[in-house]
């Protein structure tokens, strides 16, 4: 966290993710000093040039809090979740139900008592372990959770 009257947070974003981030994207801010509390903010700056740290390309961004809070201090450690896209009414699966390999993405869809490998097209991924399914399944289809034992 930077020492600034507006309490801006500086973060580094990996090269593979920077293309999805835009100015004013909403940000959830979690401060280690306040476990369980989520502060709201937004992206206010995206550095145009890269920073290389340990051979890894990153881009600096800054996020600002939406509201002032007298409990916030300079020097606190922060974790950011930047919302780059939001969709509603979509079909999602837990990531443990999706197999991704050199053949693409697929699931084991239950047809009666038998599991059938079914190709799916993936959309956006949430930070809490869910993946949007844009094609290959319908609402109500049952799939196996590959990463969990004995769970259809």
CSV table of N, CA and C in Angstrom, one decimal:
chain,number,residue,atom,x,y,z
A,1,UNK,N,0.9,-1.2,0.0
A,1,UNK,CA,0.0,0.0,0.0
A,1,UNK,C,0.9,1.2,0.0
A,2,UNK,N,0.6,2.2,-0.8
A,2,UNK,CA,1.4,3.4,-0.9
A,2,UNK,C,1.0,4.4,0.1
A,3,UNK,N,2.0,5.2,0.5
A,3,UNK,CA,1.7,6.3,1.5
A,3,UNK,C,1.1,7.5,0.7
A,4,UNK,N,-0.2,7.6,0.7
A,4,UNK,CA,-0.8,8.6,-0.1
A,4,UNK,C,-2.1,9.0,0.6
A,5,UNK,N,-2.5,10.2,0.5
A,5,UNK,CA,-3.7,10.7,1.2
A,5,UNK,C,-4.9,10.0,0.7
A,6,UNK,N,-4.9,9.5,-0.5
A,6,UNK,CA,-6.1,8.8,-1.0
A,6,UNK,C,-6.0,7.3,-0.9
A,7,UNK,N,-4.9,6.8,-0.2
A,7,UNK,CA,-4.7,5.4,0.0
A,7,UNK,C,-4.9,4.6,-1.3
A,8,UNK,N,-3.9,4.7,-2.2
A,8,UNK,CA,-3.9,3.9,-3.4
A,8,UNK,C,-3.1,2.7,-3.1
A,9,UNK,N,-3.4,1.6,-3.8
A,9,UNK,CA,-2.7,0.3,-3.7
A,9,UNK,C,-2.0,0.1,-5.0
A,10,UNK,N,-0.7,-0.2,-4.9
A,10,UNK,CA,0.1,-0.6,-6.1
A,10,UNK,C,0.2,-2.1,-6.2
A,11,UNK,N,-0.1,-2.6,-7.4
A,11,UNK,CA,0.0,-4.1,-7.6
A,11,UNK,C,0.7,-4.4,-8.9
A,12,UNK,N,1.2,-5.6,-9.0
A,12,UNK,CA,1.8,-6.1,-10.2
A,12,UNK,C,0.9,-7.1,-10.8
A,13,UNK,N,0.6,-7.0,-12.1
A,13,UNK,CA,-0.3,-7.9,-12.8
A,13,UNK,C,0.6,-8.7,-13.8
A,14,UNK,N,0.5,-10.0,-13.9
A,14,UNK,CA,1.2,-10.8,-14.9
A,14,UNK,C,0.8,-10.5,-16.3
A,15,UNK,N,1.7,-10.6,-17.2
A,15,UNK,CA,1.5,-10.3,-18.6
A,15,UNK,C,0.3,-11.0,-19.2
A,16,UNK,N,0.0,-12.3,-18.8
A,16,UNK,CA,-1.1,-13.0,-19.3
A,16,UNK,C,-2.4,-12.5,-18.9
A,17,UNK,N,-2.5,-11.6,-17.9
A,17,UNK,CA,-3.7,-11.1,-17.3
A,17,UNK,C,-3.9,-9.6,-17.7
A,18,UNK,N,-2.9,-8.9,-18.0
A,18,UNK,CA,-3.0,-7.4,-18.1
A,18,UNK,C,-4.0,-7.0,-19.2
A,19,UNK,N,-4.1,-7.8,-20.3
A,19,UNK,CA,-5.0,-7.4,-21.4
A,19,UNK,C,-6.4,-7.4,-21.0
A,20,UNK,N,-6.8,-8.0,-19.9
A,20,UNK,CA,-8.2,-8.0,-19.5
A,20,UNK,C,-8.5,-6.9,-18.6
A,21,UNK,N,-7.5,-6.2,-18.1
A,21,UNK,CA,-7.8,-5.1,-17.1
A,21,UNK,C,-7.9,-3.8,-17.7
A,22,UNK,N,-8.9,-3.0,-17.3
A,22,UNK,CA,-9.2,-1.7,-17.8
A,22,UNK,C,-9.3,-0.7,-16.7
A,23,UNK,N,-9.1,0.6,-17.0
A,23,UNK,CA,-9.4,1.6,-16.0
A,23,UNK,C,-10.8,1.6,-15.6
A,24,UNK,N,-11.0,1.8,-14.3
A,24,UNK,CA,-12.3,1.8,-13.6
A,24,UNK,C,-12.9,0.4,-13.3
A,25,UNK,N,-12.1,-0.7,-13.7
A,25,UNK,CA,-12.6,-2.0,-13.3
A,25,UNK,C,-12.8,-2.1,-11.8
A,26,UNK,N,-13.9,-2.6,-11.3
A,26,UNK,CA,-14.1,-2.8,-9.9
A,26,UNK,C,-13.0,-3.7,-9.2
A,27,UNK,N,-12.7,-3.4,-8.0
A,27,UNK,CA,-11.7,-4.1,-7.3
A,27,UNK,C,-12.2,-4.5,-5.9
A,28,UNK,N,-12.0,-5.7,-5.5
A,28,UNK,CA,-12.3,-6.1,-4.1
A,28,UNK,C,-10.9,-6.1,-3.4
A,29,UNK,N,-10.8,-5.4,-2.3
A,29,UNK,CA,-9.5,-5.2,-1.6
A,29,UNK,C,-9.7,-5.9,-0.2
A,30,UNK,N,-8.7,-6.8,0.0
A,30,UNK,CA,-8.7,-7.5,1.3
A,30,UNK,C,-7.4,-7.1,2.0
A,31,UNK,N,-7.4,-6.6,3.2
A,31,UNK,CA,-6.3,-6.2,3.9
A,31,UNK,C,-6.0,-7.2,5.0
A,32,UNK,N,-4.8,-7.7,5.1
A,32,UNK,CA,-4.4,-8.7,6.1
A,32,UNK,C,-4.7,-8.2,7.5
A,33,UNK,N,-4.7,-6.9,7.8
A,33,UNK,CA,-5.0,-6.4,9.1
A,33,UNK,C,-6.5,-6.5,9.5
A,34,UNK,N,-7.4,-6.8,8.5
A,34,UNK,CA,-8.8,-6.8,8.7
A,34,UNK,C,-9.4,-8.1,8.1
A,35,UNK,N,-9.1,-9.3,8.7
A,35,UNK,CA,-9.5,-10.6,8.1
A,35,UNK,C,-11.1,-10.6,8.0
A,36,UNK,N,-11.5,-11.1,6.8
A,36,UNK,CA,-12.9,-11.2,6.5
A,36,UNK,C,-13.6,-9.9,6.0
A,37,UNK,N,-12.9,-8.8,6.1
A,37,UNK,CA,-13.5,-7.5,5.6
A,37,UNK,C,-13.1,-7.3,4.2
A,38,UNK,N,-14.0,-6.9,3.4
A,38,UNK,CA,-13.8,-6.6,2.0
A,38,UNK,C,-14.1,-5.1,1.7
A,39,UNK,N,-13.1,-4.4,1.2
A,39,UNK,CA,-13.2,-3.0,0.8
A,39,UNK,C,-13.4,-3.0,-0.7
A,40,UNK,N,-14.1,-2.0,-1.2
A,40,UNK,CA,-14.4,-1.8,-2.6
A,40,UNK,C,-13.5,-0.7,-3.1
A,41,UNK,N,-13.1,-0.9,-4.4
A,41,UNK,CA,-12.3,0.1,-5.0
A,41,UNK,C,-12.4,0.0,-6.5
A,42,UNK,N,-11.5,0.7,-7.2
A,42,UNK,CA,-11.4,0.6,-8.7
A,42,UNK,C,-10.0,0.8,-9.2
A,43,UNK,N,-9.7,0.3,-10.4
A,43,UNK,CA,-8.4,0.5,-11.0
A,43,UNK,C,-8.4,2.0,-11.5
A,44,UNK,N,-7.3,2.7,-11.1
A,44,UNK,CA,-7.2,4.1,-11.5
A,44,UNK,C,-6.0,4.4,-12.4
A,45,UNK,N,-5.1,3.4,-12.5
A,45,UNK,CA,-3.9,3.6,-13.3
A,45,UNK,C,-3.3,2.2,-13.8
A,46,UNK,N,-2.9,2.2,-15.1
A,46,UNK,CA,-2.2,1.0,-15.6
A,46,UNK,C,-1.0,1.5,-16.3
A,47,UNK,N,0.2,1.1,-15.8
A,47,UNK,CA,1.4,1.5,-16.3
A,47,UNK,C,1.6,1.0,-17.8
A,48,UNK,N,2.0,1.8,-18.7
A,48,UNK,CA,2.0,1.4,-20.1
A,48,UNK,C,3.2,0.5,-20.4
A,49,UNK,N,4.3,0.6,-19.6
A,49,UNK,CA,5.4,-0.3,-19.9
A,49,UNK,C,5.6,-1.4,-18.8
A,50,UNK,N,6.3,-2.4,-19.2
A,50,UNK,CA,6.4,-3.6,-18.4
A,50,UNK,C,7.5,-3.4,-17.3
A,51,UNK,N,7.4,-4.2,-16.3
A,51,UNK,CA,8.4,-4.3,-15.3
A,51,UNK,C,8.8,-5.8,-15.2
A,52,UNK,N,10.1,-6.0,-15.3
A,52,UNK,CA,10.6,-7.4,-15.3
A,52,UNK,C,11.2,-7.7,-13.9
A,53,UNK,N,10.6,-8.7,-13.2
A,53,UNK,CA,11.1,-9.1,-11.9
A,53,UNK,C,11.4,-10.6,-11.9
A,54,UNK,N,12.6,-11.0,-11.7
A,54,UNK,CA,13.0,-12.4,-11.7
A,54,UNK,C,12.7,-13.0,-13.1
A,55,UNK,N,12.8,-12.3,-14.1
A,55,UNK,CA,12.6,-12.8,-15.5
A,55,UNK,C,11.2,-12.9,-15.9
A,56,UNK,N,10.3,-12.4,-15.0
A,56,UNK,CA,8.8,-12.5,-15.3
A,56,UNK,C,8.3,-11.1,-15.7
A,57,UNK,N,7.5,-11.0,-16.7
A,57,UNK,CA,7.0,-9.7,-17.2
A,57,UNK,C,5.7,-9.4,-16.4
A,58,UNK,N,5.7,-8.2,-15.7
A,58,UNK,CA,4.5,-7.7,-15.0
A,58,UNK,C,4.2,-6.3,-15.4
A,59,UNK,N,3.0,-5.9,-15.1
A,59,UNK,CA,2.6,-4.5,-15.3
A,59,UNK,C,2.1,-3.9,-14.0
A,60,UNK,N,2.5,-2.7,-13.7
A,60,UNK,CA,2.0,-2.1,-12.5
A,60,UNK,C,0.7,-1.4,-12.7
A,61,UNK,N,-0.2,-1.7,-11.7
A,61,UNK,CA,-1.5,-1.0,-11.7
A,61,UNK,C,-1.6,-0.3,-10.3
A,62,UNK,N,-2.6,0.7,-10.3
A,62,UNK,CA,-2.9,1.3,-9.0
A,62,UNK,C,-4.4,1.2,-8.9
A,63,UNK,N,-4.8,0.9,-7.6
A,63,UNK,CA,-6.3,0.8,-7.3
A,63,UNK,C,-6.5,1.8,-6.1
A,64,UNK,N,-7.7,2.4,-6.1
A,64,UNK,CA,-8.0,3.3,-5.1
A,64,UNK,C,-9.3,2.9,-4.4
A,65,UNK,N,-9.4,3.1,-3.1
A,65,UNK,CA,-10.6,2.8,-2.4
A,65,UNK,C,-11.8,3.7,-2.8
A,66,UNK,N,-13.0,3.1,-2.8
A,66,UNK,CA,-14.2,3.9,-3.2
A,66,UNK,C,-14.5,4.9,-2.0
A,67,UNK,N,-14.3,4.4,-0.8
A,67,UNK,CA,-14.7,5.3,0.4
A,67,UNK,C,-13.5,5.3,1.3
A,68,UNK,N,-13.4,6.5,2.0
A,68,UNK,CA,-12.4,6.6,3.0
A,68,UNK,C,-12.8,5.8,4.3
A,69,UNK,N,-11.8,5.3,4.9
A,69,UNK,CA,-12.1,4.5,6.2
A,69,UNK,C,-10.9,4.8,7.1
A,70,UNK,N,-11.3,5.4,8.3
A,70,UNK,CA,-10.3,5.9,9.2
A,70,UNK,C,-9.4,4.7,9.8
A,71,UNK,N,-9.9,3.5,9.6
A,71,UNK,CA,-9.1,2.3,10.2
A,71,UNK,C,-8.0,1.9,9.3
A,72,UNK,N,-8.0,2.4,8.0
A,72,UNK,CA,-6.9,2.0,7.1
A,72,UNK,C,-5.6,2.8,7.4
A,73,UNK,N,-4.5,2.1,7.3
A,73,UNK,CA,-3.2,2.8,7.6
A,73,UNK,C,-2.3,2.5,6.4
A,74,UNK,N,-1.3,3.3,6.3
A,74,UNK,CA,-0.2,3.1,5.3
A,74,UNK,C,0.6,1.9,5.6
A,75,UNK,N,1.1,1.2,4.7
A,75,UNK,CA,2.0,0.1,4.9
A,75,UNK,C,1.3,-1.2,5.1
A,76,UNK,N,0.0,-1.3,5.0
A,76,UNK,CA,-0.7,-2.6,5.2
A,76,UNK,C,-0.6,-3.4,3.9
A,77,UNK,N,-0.6,-4.7,4.1
A,77,UNK,CA,-0.5,-5.7,3.0
A,77,UNK,C,-1.9,-5.9,2.5
A,78,UNK,N,-2.1,-5.8,1.1
A,78,UNK,CA,-3.4,-5.9,0.5
A,78,UNK,C,-3.4,-7.0,-0.6
A,79,UNK,N,-4.5,-7.7,-0.7
A,79,UNK,CA,-4.7,-8.6,-1.8
A,79,UNK,C,-5.9,-8.1,-2.6
A,80,UNK,N,-5.8,-8.1,-4.0
A,80,UNK,CA,-6.8,-7.5,-4.8
A,80,UNK,C,-7.4,-8.6,-5.7
A,81,UNK,N,-8.7,-8.5,-5.9
A,81,UNK,CA,-9.4,-9.2,-6.9
A,81,UNK,C,-10.0,-8.2,-7.9
A,82,UNK,N,-9.5,-8.2,-9.1
A,82,UNK,CA,-10.0,-7.2,-10.1
A,82,UNK,C,-11.1,-7.9,-10.9
A,83,UNK,N,-12.3,-7.3,-11.0
A,83,UNK,CA,-13.4,-7.8,-11.8
A,83,UNK,C,-13.2,-7.3,-13.2
A,84,UNK,N,-12.9,-8.2,-14.1
A,84,UNK,CA,-12.7,-7.8,-15.5
A,84,UNK,C,-13.9,-8.0,-16.4
A,85,UNK,N,-14.8,-8.9,-15.9
A,85,UNK,CA,-16.0,-9.2,-16.7
A,85,UNK,C,-17.0,-9.8,-15.7
A,86,UNK,N,-18.3,-9.5,-16.0
A,86,UNK,CA,-19.3,-10.0,-15.2
A,86,UNK,C,-20.4,-10.5,-16.1
A,87,UNK,N,-20.9,-11.7,-15.9
A,87,UNK,CA,-22.0,-12.3,-16.6
A,87,UNK,C,-23.0,-12.9,-15.7
A,88,UNK,N,-24.3,-12.8,-16.0
A,88,UNK,CA,-25.3,-13.5,-15.2
A,88,UNK,C,-26.1,-14.4,-16.1
A,89,UNK,N,-26.7,-15.4,-15.5
A,89,UNK,CA,-27.6,-16.3,-16.2
A,89,UNK,C,-26.8,-17.3,-17.1
A,90,UNK,N,-25.5,-17.6,-16.7
A,90,UNK,CA,-24.7,-18.5,-17.5
A,90,UNK,C,-24.6,-19.8,-16.8
A,91,UNK,N,-24.2,-20.8,-17.6
A,91,UNK,CA,-24.0,-22.2,-17.0
A,91,UNK,C,-22.6,-22.3,-16.5
A,92,UNK,N,-22.4,-22.7,-15.3
A,92,UNK,CA,-21.0,-22.8,-14.7
A,92,UNK,C,-20.9,-24.2,-14.1
A,93,UNK,N,-19.6,-24.6,-14.0
A,93,UNK,CA,-19.3,-25.8,-13.3
A,93,UNK,C,-18.1,-25.5,-12.4
A,94,UNK,N,-18.0,-26.3,-11.3
A,94,UNK,CA,-16.7,-26.2,-10.5
A,94,UNK,C,-15.6,-26.7,-11.4
A,95,UNK,N,-14.4,-26.1,-11.2
A,95,UNK,CA,-13.3,-26.4,-12.1
A,95,UNK,C,-12.9,-27.9,-11.9
A,96,UNK,N,-13.2,-28.5,-10.8
A,96,UNK,CA,-12.9,-30.0,-10.6
A,96,UNK,C,-13.6,-30.9,-11.5
A,97,UNK,N,-14.7,-30.3,-12.2
A,97,UNK,CA,-15.5,-31.2,-13.1
A,97,UNK,C,-15.0,-31.1,-14.6
A,98,UNK,N,-14.0,-30.2,-14.8
A,98,UNK,CA,-13.6,-29.9,-16.2
A,98,UNK,C,-12.2,-30.5,-16.4
A,99,UNK,N,-12.0,-31.3,-17.5
A,99,UNK,CA,-10.7,-31.8,-17.8
A,99,UNK,C,-10.2,-31.0,-19.0
A,100,UNK,N,-9.0,-30.5,-18.8
A,100,UNK,CA,-8.3,-29.7,-19.9
A,100,UNK,C,-7.0,-30.4,-20.2
A,101,UNK,N,-6.9,-30.8,-21.5
A,101,UNK,CA,-5.7,-31.5,-22.0
A,101,UNK,C,-5.4,-31.1,-23.4
A,102,UNK,N,-4.5,-31.8,-24.1
A,102,UNK,CA,-4.2,-31.5,-25.4
A,102,UNK,C,-5.3,-31.7,-26.4
A,103,UNK,N,-6.4,-32.4,-26.0
A,103,UNK,CA,-7.6,-32.6,-26.9
A,103,UNK,C,-8.6,-31.4,-26.7
A,104,UNK,N,-8.3,-30.6,-25.7
A,104,UNK,CA,-9.3,-29.5,-25.4
A,104,UNK,C,-9.9,-29.6,-24.1
A,105,UNK,N,-11.1,-29.1,-23.9
A,105,UNK,CA,-11.8,-29.2,-22.6
A,105,UNK,C,-13.0,-30.1,-22.8
A,106,UNK,N,-13.1,-31.0,-21.7
A,106,UNK,CA,-14.3,-31.9,-21.8
A,106,UNK,C,-14.7,-32.2,-20.3
A,107,UNK,N,-15.8,-32.8,-20.2
A,107,UNK,CA,-16.4,-33.3,-19.0
A,107,UNK,C,-16.9,-34.7,-19.1
A,108,UNK,N,-17.1,-35.3,-18.0
A,108,UNK,CA,-17.7,-36.7,-18.0
A,108,UNK,C,-19.2,-36.5,-17.7
A,109,UNK,N,-20.0,-36.4,-18.7
A,109,UNK,CA,-21.5,-36.2,-18.6
A,109,UNK,C,-22.1,-37.6,-18.3
A,110,UNK,N,-23.0,-37.6,-17.4
A,110,UNK,CA,-23.8,-38.8,-17.0
A,110,UNK,C,-24.9,-38.9,-18.0
A,111,UNK,N,-25.0,-40.1,-18.7
A,111,UNK,CA,-26.1,-40.4,-19.5
A,111,UNK,C,-26.6,-41.8,-18.9
A,112,UNK,N,-27.7,-41.6,-18.2
A,112,UNK,CA,-28.2,-42.8,-17.4
A,112,UNK,C,-27.2,-43.1,-16.3
A,113,UNK,N,-26.7,-44.4,-16.3
A,113,UNK,CA,-25.7,-44.8,-15.4
A,113,UNK,C,-24.3,-44.7,-15.9
A,114,UNK,N,-24.1,-44.3,-17.1
A,114,UNK,CA,-22.8,-44.3,-17.8
A,114,UNK,C,-22.3,-42.8,-18.0
A,115,UNK,N,-21.0,-42.7,-17.7
A,115,UNK,CA,-20.3,-41.4,-18.0
A,115,UNK,C,-19.8,-41.4,-19.4
A,116,UNK,N,-20.1,-40.3,-20.1
A,116,UNK,CA,-19.7,-40.1,-21.5
A,116,UNK,C,-18.9,-38.9,-21.6
A,117,UNK,N,-17.7,-39.0,-22.2
A,117,UNK,CA,-16.8,-37.8,-22.4
A,117,UNK,C,-17.5,-36.9,-23.4
A,118,UNK,N,-17.7,-35.6,-22.9
A,118,UNK,CA,-18.4,-34.6,-23.7
A,118,UNK,C,-17.5,-33.4,-23.9
A,119,UNK,N,-17.2,-32.9,-25.1
A,119,UNK,CA,-16.4,-31.7,-25.3
A,119,UNK,C,-17.2,-30.5,-24.9
A,120,UNK,N,-16.6,-29.6,-24.3
A,120,UNK,CA,-17.2,-28.3,-23.9
A,120,UNK,C,-16.4,-27.1,-24.3
A,121,UNK,N,-17.0,-26.0,-24.5
A,121,UNK,CA,-16.3,-24.7,-24.7
A,121,UNK,C,-16.4,-23.9,-23.5
A,122,UNK,N,-15.2,-23.4,-23.1
A,122,UNK,CA,-15.1,-22.6,-21.8
A,122,UNK,C,-15.2,-21.2,-22.0
A,123,UNK,N,-15.7,-20.5,-21.1
A,123,UNK,CA,-15.8,-19.0,-21.1
A,123,UNK,C,-14.9,-18.5,-20.0
A,124,UNK,N,-15.5,-17.5,-19.2
A,124,UNK,CA,-14.6,-16.9,-18.2
A,124,UNK,C,-14.5,-17.8,-16.9
A,125,UNK,N,-13.5,-17.5,-16.2
A,125,UNK,CA,-13.2,-18.3,-14.9
A,125,UNK,C,-13.4,-17.3,-13.8
A,126,UNK,N,-14.0,-17.8,-12.7
A,126,UNK,CA,-14.1,-17.0,-11.5
A,126,UNK,C,-13.0,-17.3,-10.6
A,127,UNK,N,-12.6,-16.3,-9.7
A,127,UNK,CA,-11.5,-16.6,-8.7
A,127,UNK,C,-11.9,-17.6,-7.7
A,128,UNK,N,-13.2,-18.0,-7.6
A,128,UNK,CA,-13.6,-18.9,-6.5
A,128,UNK,C,-13.8,-20.3,-7.1
A,129,UNK,N,-13.2,-20.6,-8.3
A,129,UNK,CA,-13.1,-22.0,-8.7
A,129,UNK,C,-14.2,-22.5,-9.7
A,130,UNK,N,-14.9,-21.6,-10.3
A,130,UNK,CA,-16.0,-21.9,-11.3
A,130,UNK,C,-15.6,-21.5,-12.7
A,131,UNK,N,-16.1,-22.3,-13.7
A,131,UNK,CA,-15.8,-22.0,-15.1
A,131,UNK,C,-17.1,-21.9,-15.8
A,132,UNK,N,-17.2,-20.9,-16.7
A,132,UNK,CA,-18.4,-20.8,-17.5
A,132,UNK,C,-18.3,-21.8,-18.6
A,133,UNK,N,-19.4,-22.5,-18.9
A,133,UNK,CA,-19.5,-23.4,-20.0
A,133,UNK,C,-20.4,-22.7,-21.1
A,134,UNK,N,-19.8,-22.4,-22.3
A,134,UNK,CA,-20.5,-21.7,-23.3
A,134,UNK,C,-21.2,-22.6,-24.3
A,135,UNK,N,-20.7,-23.9,-24.4
A,135,UNK,CA,-21.4,-24.9,-25.3
A,135,UNK,C,-20.9,-26.3,-24.9
A,136,UNK,N,-21.8,-27.2,-25.2
A,136,UNK,CA,-21.5,-28.6,-24.9
A,136,UNK,C,-22.3,-29.2,-23.9
A,137,UNK,N,-22.9,-28.4,-23.0
A,137,UNK,CA,-23.8,-28.9,-22.0
A,137,UNK,C,-25.1,-28.0,-21.9
A,138,UNK,N,-26.1,-28.6,-21.3
A,138,UNK,CA,-27.3,-27.8,-21.1
A,138,UNK,C,-27.6,-27.8,-19.6
A,139,UNK,N,-28.4,-26.8,-19.2
A,139,UNK,CA,-28.9,-26.7,-17.8
A,139,UNK,C,-29.6,-28.0,-17.4
A,140,UNK,N,-29.2,-28.6,-16.3
A,140,UNK,CA,-29.8,-29.9,-15.8
A,140,UNK,C,-28.9,-31.1,-16.1
A,141,UNK,N,-27.9,-31.0,-17.0
A,141,UNK,CA,-27.0,-32.1,-17.3
A,141,UNK,C,-26.2,-32.4,-16.0
A,142,UNK,N,-25.9,-33.6,-15.8
A,142,UNK,CA,-25.1,-34.0,-14.6
A,142,UNK,C,-23.8,-34.5,-15.1
A,143,UNK,N,-22.7,-34.0,-14.4
A,143,UNK,CA,-21.4,-34.3,-14.8
A,143,UNK,C,-20.6,-34.8,-13.5
A,144,UNK,N,-19.6,-35.6,-13.8
A,144,UNK,CA,-18.8,-36.1,-12.6
A,144,UNK,C,-17.8,-35.0,-12.2
A,145,UNK,N,-17.6,-34.9,-10.9
A,145,UNK,CA,-16.5,-34.0,-10.4
A,145,UNK,C,-15.3,-34.8,-10.4
A,146,UNK,N,-14.5,-34.7,-11.4
A,146,UNK,CA,-13.3,-35.5,-11.6
A,146,UNK,C,-12.3,-35.4,-10.4
A,147,UNK,N,-12.2,-34.2,-9.8
A,147,UNK,CA,-11.2,-34.0,-8.7
A,147,UNK,C,-11.7,-34.4,-7.4
A,148,UNK,N,-13.0,-34.9,-7.3
A,148,UNK,CA,-13.5,-35.3,-6.0
A,148,UNK,C,-13.9,-36.8,-6.1
A,149,UNK,N,-13.5,-37.6,-5.1
A,149,UNK,CA,-13.8,-39.0,-5.2
A,149,UNK,C,-15.3,-39.3,-4.8
A,150,UNK,N,-15.9,-40.2,-5.5
A,150,UNK,CA,-17.2,-40.7,-5.3
A,150,UNK,C,-18.3,-39.6,-5.3
A,151,UNK,N,-18.2,-38.7,-6.2
A,151,UNK,CA,-19.2,-37.6,-6.3
A,151,UNK,C,-19.6,-37.4,-7.7
A,152,UNK,N,-20.8,-37.7,-8.1
A,152,UNK,CA,-21.3,-37.4,-9.4
A,152,UNK,C,-21.5,-35.9,-9.6
